[in-house]
């Protein structure tokens, strides 16, 4: 039938460079990265980005700016951390900051928003001929049976049917891609957490949904078509398959990174325990501290990799 599924074959990668899997790109004279306001003819991408070794993406533009400033401090880079400027200044779709070998970019909320950003980011890193870098998503999530503030490093990113795959409709057909992440990087992140105070961290599955309210089984949206017991049953089912947190970008992030041969990890803090409620009622200052935890963890990882700790 028209909706027949195509499962993309997995190709093992031997080379450290990115595998953009699009033959049409080679025939293009210029590539305009529209949502970044960057392009191959207007910018010298290898010169601007060639030395990148760590790329961190997260939902909010402000948070990704503070992350860049935090990294500037942590790596003791020359200059003033307040001088960190938005490379995508000409557009307000996404924000991008570069501090030494670290690139920090915002991706907005949800699969479509991060997916557009990742297409352009992966092409950017390809045009810049970046090699051997790691891509992290640092974000927030709802916890499933965890104390609020726990950081979850994603083992498998799963969809709302608990399958480790990402489905995309292409030309009216469903394409399915694997969402497996890099096991080595996850383990290294867990090791890093054990060297830090106040960053309680576990490895678990992350469920990715297309909605924050009904799509995550919340009872407090503008619409709700199910009972409290239905909600709890779904969350219990999720928990039993290994799901420990819920957010809105991990499956497409994992699938695109894997398909392009990019080492990637998802690190999200939980803001609440969904078995206890749906509203995020935690005081603002506590939420701010929680959101710093993935940043502190990834910063420690980066510093270790650079031999600074
Ligand atoms: C986590 O938080 C956002 C929703 O509040 C969404 O982008 C996500 O994945
Ligand atoms: N982000 C989500 O997607 N869900 C939550 O419950 C909290 C943050």
XYZ file of C-alpha atoms and ligand atoms in Angstrom:
326
model
C 0.000 0.000 0.000
C 0.893 3.683 -0.149
C 2.101 3.794 3.428
C 4.440 0.828 3.095
C 7.434 1.121 5.325
C 10.975 1.445 4.125
C 13.686 0.645 6.648
C 16.932 2.301 5.734
C 19.817 -0.199 5.526
C 22.596 0.465 8.012
C 26.001 1.143 6.551
C 29.010 0.666 8.811
C 31.262 3.737 8.811
C 35.037 3.517 8.741
C 36.001 7.143 8.258
C 35.948 9.835 10.913
C 34.266 12.401 8.663
C 30.536 12.988 8.447
C 28.504 11.086 5.911
C 26.000 13.463 4.424
C 23.916 11.033 2.451
C 22.704 13.218 -0.347
C 24.199 12.965 -3.865
C 22.401 16.145 -4.917
C 24.599 18.229 -2.627
C 27.643 17.586 -4.849
C 25.932 19.178 -7.824
C 25.091 22.402 -5.990
C 27.300 25.373 -6.663
C 26.303 27.071 -3.460
C 24.591 25.848 -0.306
C 22.568 28.413 1.598
C 21.925 27.414 5.208
C 18.825 29.557 5.315
C 17.814 29.205 8.976
C 21.363 30.000 10.151
C 21.791 32.902 7.745
C 25.073 31.296 6.596
C 26.212 29.958 3.220
C 29.143 28.362 1.411
C 29.685 31.390 -0.840
C 29.120 34.120 1.714
C 31.114 32.551 4.555
C 34.409 30.691 4.859
C 32.960 27.749 6.790
C 36.224 25.747 7.146
C 37.911 28.819 8.644
C 34.963 29.651 10.905
C 34.196 26.124 12.132
C 37.022 23.753 11.089
C 38.385 23.320 14.640
C 35.074 22.273 16.264
C 35.350 19.121 18.436
C 32.201 19.385 20.577
C 28.775 20.506 19.440
C 26.047 21.077 22.039
C 22.442 21.708 21.121
C 19.518 22.593 23.380
C 16.045 24.046 23.068
C 16.336 27.604 24.328
C 18.457 30.370 22.792
C 19.188 31.961 26.173
C 20.233 28.683 27.733
C 22.611 27.953 24.854
C 24.135 31.423 25.234
C 24.713 30.864 28.963
C 26.167 27.465 28.137
C 28.657 29.093 25.750
C 29.594 31.628 28.441
C 29.921 28.853 31.017
C 32.212 26.866 28.696
C 34.263 30.019 28.039
C 34.839 30.239 31.793
C 35.428 26.524 32.315
C 38.015 26.291 29.530
C 39.633 29.532 30.780
C 39.627 30.917 27.258
C 41.154 34.344 26.583
C 38.857 37.369 26.342
C 35.637 38.241 28.114
C 32.821 35.706 28.322
C 30.313 38.540 27.834
C 31.740 39.130 24.341
C 30.399 35.791 23.076
C 28.226 36.756 20.079
C 25.459 35.054 18.126
C 26.815 33.767 14.785
C 23.219 33.561 13.489
C 22.497 37.184 14.384
C 20.819 37.797 11.020
C 17.991 35.396 11.859
C 15.994 34.719 15.000
C 15.193 31.083 14.143
C 18.237 29.660 15.930
C 21.155 31.063 17.938
C 24.738 29.835 17.598
C 27.829 30.548 19.697
C 31.407 29.328 19.247
C 33.856 29.212 22.124
C 37.168 27.542 21.276
C 36.445 24.008 20.026
C 32.849 24.103 21.327
C 29.793 25.092 19.301
C 26.540 25.834 21.158
C 23.272 26.061 19.199
C 19.585 26.359 20.051
C 17.050 24.114 18.320
C 13.636 25.255 19.529
C 10.932 22.838 20.656
C 9.921 19.604 18.996
C 10.952 17.242 16.225
C 10.325 19.521 13.210
C 12.296 22.385 14.740
C 15.350 20.326 15.719
C 15.230 18.385 12.460
C 15.527 21.547 10.320
C 18.381 22.738 12.510
C 20.187 19.380 12.284
C 20.004 19.247 8.476
C 21.740 22.603 8.328
C 24.138 21.883 11.205
C 25.292 18.573 9.710
C 25.838 20.234 6.319
C 27.666 23.090 8.050
C 30.038 20.660 9.791
C 30.483 18.792 6.492
C 31.289 21.971 4.537
C 33.680 22.997 7.327
C 35.356 19.561 7.030
C 35.037 18.915 10.787
C 36.187 15.489 11.925
C 36.078 13.507 15.168
C 33.587 15.660 16.997
C 30.820 14.668 19.395
C 27.299 16.052 19.298
C 25.322 16.432 22.558
C 21.727 17.391 23.155
C 21.464 18.998 26.591
C 17.901 19.585 27.646
C 14.968 19.234 29.984
C 12.436 16.438 30.309
C 9.706 14.950 32.447
C 10.908 12.153 34.725
C 9.231 8.747 34.921
C 9.695 7.397 38.445
C 12.745 9.540 39.221
C 13.406 12.283 41.764
C 13.155 15.695 40.038
C 16.606 17.002 39.145
C 17.928 13.609 38.071
C 19.957 13.727 34.854
C 19.141 10.991 32.335
C 21.777 10.004 29.786
C 19.800 8.301 27.034
C 20.409 4.642 26.368
C 17.764 4.207 23.670
C 15.595 7.005 22.290
C 12.132 5.505 21.776
C 8.913 6.724 20.174
C 5.500 6.796 21.890
C 5.082 3.065 21.133
C 8.409 2.413 22.944
C 10.175 1.473 19.680
C 13.814 2.504 19.172
C 13.135 4.057 15.801
C 12.212 7.330 14.187
C 9.578 7.414 11.465
C 9.480 10.155 8.893
C 7.055 10.503 6.014
C 8.995 11.069 2.773
C 7.149 11.365 -0.551
C 4.084 9.843 1.074
C 5.940 6.816 2.398
C 7.056 6.054 5.921
C 10.821 5.805 6.337
C 12.101 4.244 9.537
C 15.552 4.905 10.961
C 17.313 3.443 13.995
C 17.777 5.696 17.032
C 20.731 3.994 18.679
C 23.204 6.334 20.345
C 26.901 5.972 21.143
C 27.314 3.559 24.077
C 30.910 4.628 24.749
C 30.024 8.306 25.130
C 27.064 7.479 27.426
C 29.277 5.393 29.713
C 31.908 8.114 29.764
C 29.215 10.647 30.745
C 28.041 8.390 33.585
C 31.647 8.087 34.776
C 31.942 11.908 34.626
C 28.818 12.292 36.791
C 30.386 10.143 39.490
C 33.251 12.635 39.683
C 30.855 15.552 40.314
C 28.825 16.609 43.346
C 25.123 17.351 42.865
C 24.675 15.879 39.385
C 22.694 12.675 40.127
C 22.754 10.784 36.841
C 21.390 7.532 35.451
C 21.341 5.838 32.055
C 17.829 5.018 30.804
C 15.546 5.108 27.817
C 14.105 8.430 26.713
C 10.677 8.640 25.137
C 10.228 11.307 22.487
C 6.747 12.659 21.721
C 5.287 15.223 19.324
C 3.356 17.064 22.008
C 3.951 18.271 25.559
C 0.357 17.787 26.772
C -1.878 14.938 25.536
C 1.079 13.427 23.668
C 2.912 12.994 26.990
C -0.183 11.776 28.818
C -0.774 15.071 30.644
C -4.140 15.772 32.236
C -3.677 19.567 32.228
C -3.789 20.574 28.549
C -6.559 22.414 26.708
C -7.754 18.990 25.572
C -7.711 15.680 27.385
C -9.388 12.533 26.147
C -8.341 10.058 28.872
C -8.613 9.373 32.615
C -6.029 9.654 35.383
C -5.899 5.847 35.511
C -5.257 5.682 31.709
C -2.382 8.129 32.142
C -0.801 6.182 34.997
C -1.154 2.897 33.141
C 0.679 4.345 30.126
C 3.471 5.746 32.302
C 3.798 2.399 34.108
C 4.056 0.645 30.743
C 6.700 3.123 29.647
C 8.610 2.600 32.901
C 8.500 -1.183 32.462
C 10.111 -0.926 29.006
C 12.957 1.106 30.523
C 11.722 4.648 29.866
C 12.979 7.076 32.531
C 12.206 10.431 30.938
C 10.060 12.061 28.265
C 11.005 14.903 25.932
C 10.393 16.038 22.363
C 13.549 15.771 20.204
C 15.654 12.712 21.046
C 14.463 10.256 18.369
C 15.100 12.453 15.346
C 18.345 13.688 16.915
C 19.582 10.116 17.426
C 18.366 8.932 14.007
C 19.970 11.754 12.029
C 23.277 11.497 13.900
C 23.410 7.757 13.441
C 22.553 7.907 9.736
C 25.339 10.464 9.202
C 27.934 8.572 11.268
C 28.093 11.183 14.032
C 28.877 10.203 17.634
C 26.056 11.575 19.733
C 24.531 11.601 23.223
C 21.353 12.934 24.827
C 21.617 14.396 28.331
C 18.383 15.716 29.853
C 17.520 16.713 33.384
C 14.070 15.790 34.720
C 12.027 18.751 35.998
C 9.326 16.687 37.739
C 8.237 13.113 38.384
C 5.284 12.461 36.089
C 3.837 9.895 38.527
C 3.367 12.819 40.965
C 1.830 15.353 38.585
C 1.853 17.225 35.296
C 2.360 20.894 36.115
C 5.845 22.247 36.498
C 5.400 23.973 39.837
C 9.014 23.891 41.020
C 10.328 27.354 42.026
C 12.169 29.226 39.275
C 15.576 29.210 41.006
C 15.399 25.446 41.522
C 14.531 24.943 37.829
C 17.483 27.104 36.811
C 19.813 24.983 38.949
C 18.367 21.754 37.490
C 18.920 23.025 33.939
C 22.565 23.685 34.711
C 23.169 20.029 35.568
C 23.427 18.701 31.982
C 25.687 21.683 31.211
C 27.967 20.939 34.177
C 28.139 17.272 33.192
C 28.956 17.912 29.531
C 31.455 20.649 30.472
C 33.260 18.145 32.700
C 33.283 15.613 29.851
C 34.767 18.220 27.499
C 37.408 19.304 30.009
C 38.453 15.685 30.559
C 38.678 15.057 26.826
C 40.826 18.187 26.455
C 43.068 17.050 29.324
C 42.126 20.057 31.486
C 41.068 17.999 34.553
C 11.853 19.468 26.614
O 11.320 20.628 27.013
C 10.584 21.218 25.937
C 9.128 21.310 26.324
O 8.964 22.028 27.494
C 10.849 20.339 24.750
O 11.635 20.988 23.764
C 11.638 19.253 25.311
O 12.112 18.251 24.577
N 9.984 18.766 28.706
C 9.086 17.860 28.250
O 9.036 17.572 27.050
N 8.273 17.273 29.152
C 8.294 17.576 30.450
O 7.499 17.034 31.220
C 9.220 18.538 30.912
C 10.048 19.127 29.997
